[in-house]
mmCIF file of C-alpha atoms in Angstrom:
data_model
loop_
_atom_site.group_PDB
_atom_site.id
_atom_site.type_symbol
_atom_site.label_atom_id
_atom_site.label_comp_id
_atom_site.label_asym_id
_atom_site.label_seq_id
_atom_site.Cartn_x
_atom_site.Cartn_y
_atom_site.Cartn_z
ATOM 1 C CA MET A 1 -8.350 -21.902 -23.353
ATOM 2 C CA LYS A 2 -4.744 -22.555 -24.371
ATOM 3 C CA ARG A 3 -3.836 -18.905 -23.744
ATOM 4 C CA ARG A 4 -5.335 -19.187 -20.262
ATOM 5 C CA PHE A 5 -3.150 -22.146 -19.333
ATOM 6 C CA LEU A 6 -0.133 -20.517 -20.971
ATOM 7 C CA LEU A 7 -0.566 -17.443 -18.738
ATOM 8 C CA ILE A 8 -0.949 -19.601 -15.629
ATOM 9 C CA GLY A 9 2.001 -21.772 -16.613
ATOM 10 C CA ILE A 10 4.388 -18.920 -17.361
ATOM 11 C CA LEU A 11 3.551 -16.950 -14.224
ATOM 12 C CA PHE A 12 3.707 -20.122 -12.118
ATOM 13 C CA ALA A 13 7.103 -21.117 -13.555
ATOM 14 C CA VAL A 14 8.626 -17.647 -13.164
ATOM 15 C CA SER A 15 7.387 -17.264 -9.594
ATOM 16 C CA LEU A 16 8.492 -20.777 -8.585
ATOM 17 C CA ALA A 17 11.919 -20.327 -10.202
ATOM 18 C CA LEU A 18 12.374 -16.979 -8.442
ATOM 19 C CA ASP A 19 11.410 -18.559 -5.120
ATOM 20 C CA GLN A 20 13.664 -21.585 -5.459
ATOM 21 C CA GLY A 21 16.548 -19.537 -6.857
ATOM 22 C CA THR A 22 16.470 -17.032 -4.018
ATOM 23 C CA LYS A 23 16.273 -19.852 -1.463
ATOM 24 C CA GLN A 24 19.342 -21.487 -3.039
ATOM 25 C CA LEU A 25 21.188 -18.178 -2.819
ATOM 26 C CA ALA A 26 20.091 -17.761 0.801
ATOM 27 C CA ARG A 27 21.369 -21.253 1.683
ATOM 28 C CA ALA A 28 24.668 -20.620 -0.093
ATOM 29 C CA ARG A 29 25.341 -17.024 1.012
ATOM 30 C CA LEU A 30 23.414 -16.320 4.216
ATOM 31 C CA ARG A 31 23.605 -19.535 6.266
ATOM 32 C CA ALA A 32 25.815 -19.104 9.337
ATOM 33 C CA GLN A 33 26.445 -15.465 8.401
ATOM 34 C CA PRO A 34 25.381 -12.259 10.120
ATOM 35 C CA ALA A 35 22.365 -10.451 8.696
ATOM 36 C CA VAL A 36 22.930 -8.399 5.558
ATOM 37 C CA GLN A 37 21.399 -4.945 5.824
ATOM 38 C CA VAL A 38 19.471 -3.971 2.711
ATOM 39 C CA ILE A 39 17.781 -0.881 4.135
ATOM 40 C CA GLU A 40 19.400 0.078 7.409
ATOM 41 C CA GLY A 41 16.946 -0.096 10.278
ATOM 42 C CA TYR A 42 14.150 -1.625 8.183
ATOM 43 C CA LEU A 43 15.075 -4.569 5.946
ATOM 44 C CA ASP A 44 17.653 -7.333 6.320
ATOM 45 C CA LEU A 45 18.484 -10.621 4.649
ATOM 46 C CA GLU A 46 18.997 -13.249 7.334
ATOM 47 C CA TYR A 47 18.841 -17.046 7.000
ATOM 48 C CA HIS A 48 16.112 -18.915 8.907
ATOM 49 C CA GLU A 49 14.623 -22.400 8.646
ATOM 50 C CA ASN A 50 10.987 -22.678 9.685
ATOM 51 C CA PRO A 51 9.700 -26.188 10.506
ATOM 52 C CA GLY A 52 6.152 -24.881 11.043
ATOM 53 C CA MET A 53 3.670 -22.676 9.226
ATOM 54 C CA ALA A 54 3.505 -18.908 8.945
ATOM 55 C CA PHE A 55 4.839 -17.123 12.022
ATOM 56 C CA GLY A 56 6.345 -20.425 13.220
ATOM 57 C CA LEU A 57 2.965 -21.903 14.152
ATOM 58 C CA ALA A 58 2.812 -25.706 14.571
ATOM 59 C CA ARG A 59 6.583 -26.037 14.765
ATOM 60 C CA GLN A 60 6.309 -28.290 17.836
ATOM 61 C CA ILE A 61 3.654 -30.644 16.416
ATOM 62 C CA PRO A 62 5.070 -34.093 15.577
ATOM 63 C CA GLY A 63 4.580 -34.837 11.884
ATOM 64 C CA ALA A 64 3.762 -31.204 11.108
ATOM 65 C CA ARG A 65 5.845 -31.494 7.934
ATOM 66 C CA TYR A 66 3.491 -34.100 6.454
ATOM 67 C CA LEU A 67 0.384 -32.391 7.766
ATOM 68 C CA LEU A 68 1.449 -29.125 6.114
ATOM 69 C CA ILE A 69 2.183 -30.862 2.801
ATOM 70 C CA GLY A 70 -1.336 -32.342 2.892
ATOM 71 C CA VAL A 71 -2.887 -28.997 3.807
ATOM 72 C CA GLY A 72 -0.983 -27.353 0.942
ATOM 73 C CA LEU A 73 -2.262 -29.892 -1.580
ATOM 74 C CA ALA A 74 -5.832 -29.548 -0.308
ATOM 75 C CA ALA A 75 -5.575 -25.754 -0.482
ATOM 76 C CA LEU A 76 -4.333 -25.924 -4.088
ATOM 77 C CA PHE A 77 -7.302 -28.083 -5.055
ATOM 78 C CA PHE A 78 -9.706 -25.721 -3.277
ATOM 79 C CA VAL A 79 -8.234 -22.605 -4.918
ATOM 80 C CA TRP A 80 -8.294 -24.247 -8.357
ATOM 81 C CA ARG A 81 -11.994 -25.035 -7.881
ATOM 82 C CA LEU A 82 -12.634 -21.395 -6.900
ATOM 83 C CA VAL A 83 -10.759 -20.082 -9.926
ATOM 84 C CA ARG A 84 -12.689 -22.381 -12.267
ATOM 85 C CA SER A 85 -15.972 -21.039 -10.870
ATOM 86 C CA VAL A 86 -15.161 -17.395 -11.622
ATOM 87 C CA GLU A 87 -17.003 -16.222 -14.728
ATOM 88 C CA ARG A 88 -15.882 -12.583 -14.838
ATOM 89 C CA HIS A 89 -12.378 -11.255 -14.254
ATOM 90 C CA GLN A 90 -10.976 -14.628 -15.297
ATOM 91 C CA ARG A 91 -7.487 -13.304 -16.043
ATOM 92 C CA ALA A 92 -7.107 -11.876 -12.534
ATOM 93 C CA ALA A 93 -8.313 -15.161 -11.054
ATOM 94 C CA ASP A 94 -5.791 -17.052 -13.203
ATOM 95 C CA VAL A 95 -2.970 -14.786 -12.009
ATOM 96 C CA ALA A 96 -4.124 -15.330 -8.424
ATOM 97 C CA PHE A 97 -4.095 -19.099 -8.888
ATOM 98 C CA ALA A 98 -0.635 -19.081 -10.472
ATOM 99 C CA LEU A 99 0.754 -17.085 -7.543
ATOM 100 C CA VAL A 100 -0.968 -19.217 -4.894
ATOM 101 C CA ALA A 101 0.140 -22.436 -6.606
ATOM 102 C CA SER A 102 3.767 -21.335 -7.010
ATOM 103 C CA GLY A 103 3.936 -20.125 -3.418
ATOM 104 C CA ALA A 104 2.377 -23.263 -1.982
ATOM 105 C CA ILE A 105 4.495 -25.587 -4.113
ATOM 106 C CA GLY A 106 7.659 -23.563 -3.453
ATOM 107 C CA ASN A 107 7.238 -24.049 0.284
ATOM 108 C CA MET A 108 6.186 -27.703 -0.178
ATOM 109 C CA VAL A 109 9.421 -28.371 -2.087
ATOM 110 C CA ASP A 110 11.364 -27.145 0.949
ATOM 111 C CA ARG A 111 9.292 -29.278 3.328
ATOM 112 C CA ILE A 112 9.760 -32.383 1.171
ATOM 113 C CA TYR A 113 13.503 -32.021 0.571
ATOM 114 C CA ILE A 114 14.871 -30.376 3.721
ATOM 115 C CA GLY A 115 11.983 -30.706 6.183
ATOM 116 C CA ARG A 116 11.766 -26.951 6.764
ATOM 117 C CA VAL A 117 10.938 -23.822 4.802
ATOM 118 C CA VAL A 118 13.835 -21.459 4.118
ATOM 119 C CA ASP A 119 13.002 -17.855 5.036
ATOM 120 C CA PHE A 120 15.427 -14.993 4.615
ATOM 121 C CA VAL A 121 13.684 -11.614 4.340
ATOM 122 C CA VAL A 122 13.309 -9.801 7.661
ATOM 123 C CA MET A 123 11.441 -6.517 7.948
ATOM 124 C CA HIS A 124 11.742 -4.541 11.163
ATOM 125 C CA TRP A 125 11.559 -1.126 12.722
ATOM 126 C CA GLN A 126 15.014 -0.365 14.130
ATOM 127 C CA ARG A 127 15.147 -4.018 15.331
ATOM 128 C CA LYS A 128 12.483 -3.162 17.940
ATOM 129 C CA ALA A 129 9.424 -4.402 16.057
ATOM 130 C CA VAL A 130 10.442 -7.389 13.916
ATOM 131 C CA TRP A 131 8.144 -9.069 11.410
ATOM 132 C CA PRO A 132 8.683 -12.855 11.110
ATOM 133 C CA ALA A 133 11.094 -13.862 8.344
ATOM 134 C CA TYR A 134 9.559 -14.755 4.992
ATOM 135 C CA ASN A 135 10.487 -15.689 1.427
ATOM 136 C CA VAL A 136 9.374 -15.172 -2.176
ATOM 137 C CA ALA A 137 6.837 -18.029 -1.945
ATOM 138 C CA ASP A 138 5.174 -16.301 1.009
ATOM 139 C CA VAL A 139 4.942 -13.051 -0.955
ATOM 140 C CA ALA A 140 3.380 -14.902 -3.919
ATOM 141 C CA LEU A 141 0.868 -16.562 -1.586
ATOM 142 C CA VAL A 142 -0.169 -13.300 0.060
ATOM 143 C CA ILE A 143 -0.537 -11.441 -3.240
ATOM 144 C CA GLY A 144 -2.358 -14.382 -4.844
ATOM 145 C CA VAL A 145 -4.813 -14.846 -1.966
ATOM 146 C CA GLY A 146 -5.406 -11.083 -1.782
ATOM 147 C CA LEU A 147 -6.107 -10.904 -5.510
ATOM 148 C CA LEU A 148 -8.424 -13.899 -5.272
ATOM 149 C CA VAL A 149 -10.356 -12.267 -2.426
ATOM 150 C CA ILE A 150 -10.749 -9.106 -4.523
ATOM 151 C CA VAL A 151 -11.908 -11.080 -7.590
ATOM 152 C CA LEU A 152 -14.369 -13.204 -5.629
ATOM 153 C CA GLY A 153 -15.637 -10.183 -3.694
ATOM 154 C CA ARG A 154 -16.601 -8.179 -6.770
ATOM 155 C CA LYS A 155 -20.284 -7.886 -7.493
ATOM 156 C CA PRO A 156 -21.356 -9.333 -10.831
ATOM 157 C CA VAL A 157 -21.900 -6.756 -13.563
ATOM 158 C CA PRO A 158 -25.561 -6.647 -14.727
ATOM 159 C CA ALA A 159 -26.131 -8.176 -18.170
ATOM 160 C CA LYS A 160 -27.051 -4.831 -19.763
ATOM 161 C CA ALA A 161 -23.857 -3.157 -18.557
ATOM 162 C CA GLN A 162 -21.576 -5.919 -19.838
ATOM 163 C CA PRO A 163 -19.733 -5.033 -23.043
ATOM 164 C CA ARG A 164 -20.766 -7.052 -26.071
ATOM 165 C CA SER A 165 -18.152 -9.338 -27.534
ATOM 166 C CA ARG A 166 -17.209 -9.049 -31.181
ATOM 167 C CA ARG A 167 -18.937 -11.564 -33.398
ATOM 168 C CA SER A 168 -17.190 -13.209 -36.313
ATOM 169 C CA LYS A 169 -19.058 -13.072 -39.609
#
């Protein structure tokens, strides 16, 4: 049990630190600057502040900041309950939870302290088709939710096909 929480804690801390560190760098180096091309015609670093949710949804709703903080906390509780219910593939579910938690909390930190989420990664196709800006927390959320969907969608292995655990004598 301790190893389980150690895995969750380490992955959570690394992901959250990476998110907050890159957002600090974006605020310090990209704010009020032109976009920095990483891969010409496809990937730029460009500072944005998003007061809403993904894709800028709910940015015009009064009090959206507090609503989104509440939704984030409720989602964390819900995902934790899901992860606790998984009997097989527990390690993958733990990784999923750590990523979802770090992503949700990383964006909540921004909402609490600056009222907006800092986004800075912009993918595009020759600037004609532009994906909305995102950040490391968003990547952690997407990977975590995707992994959780895979883990929860797996069919249980029949009892006869399950490997036997080693017994201590």
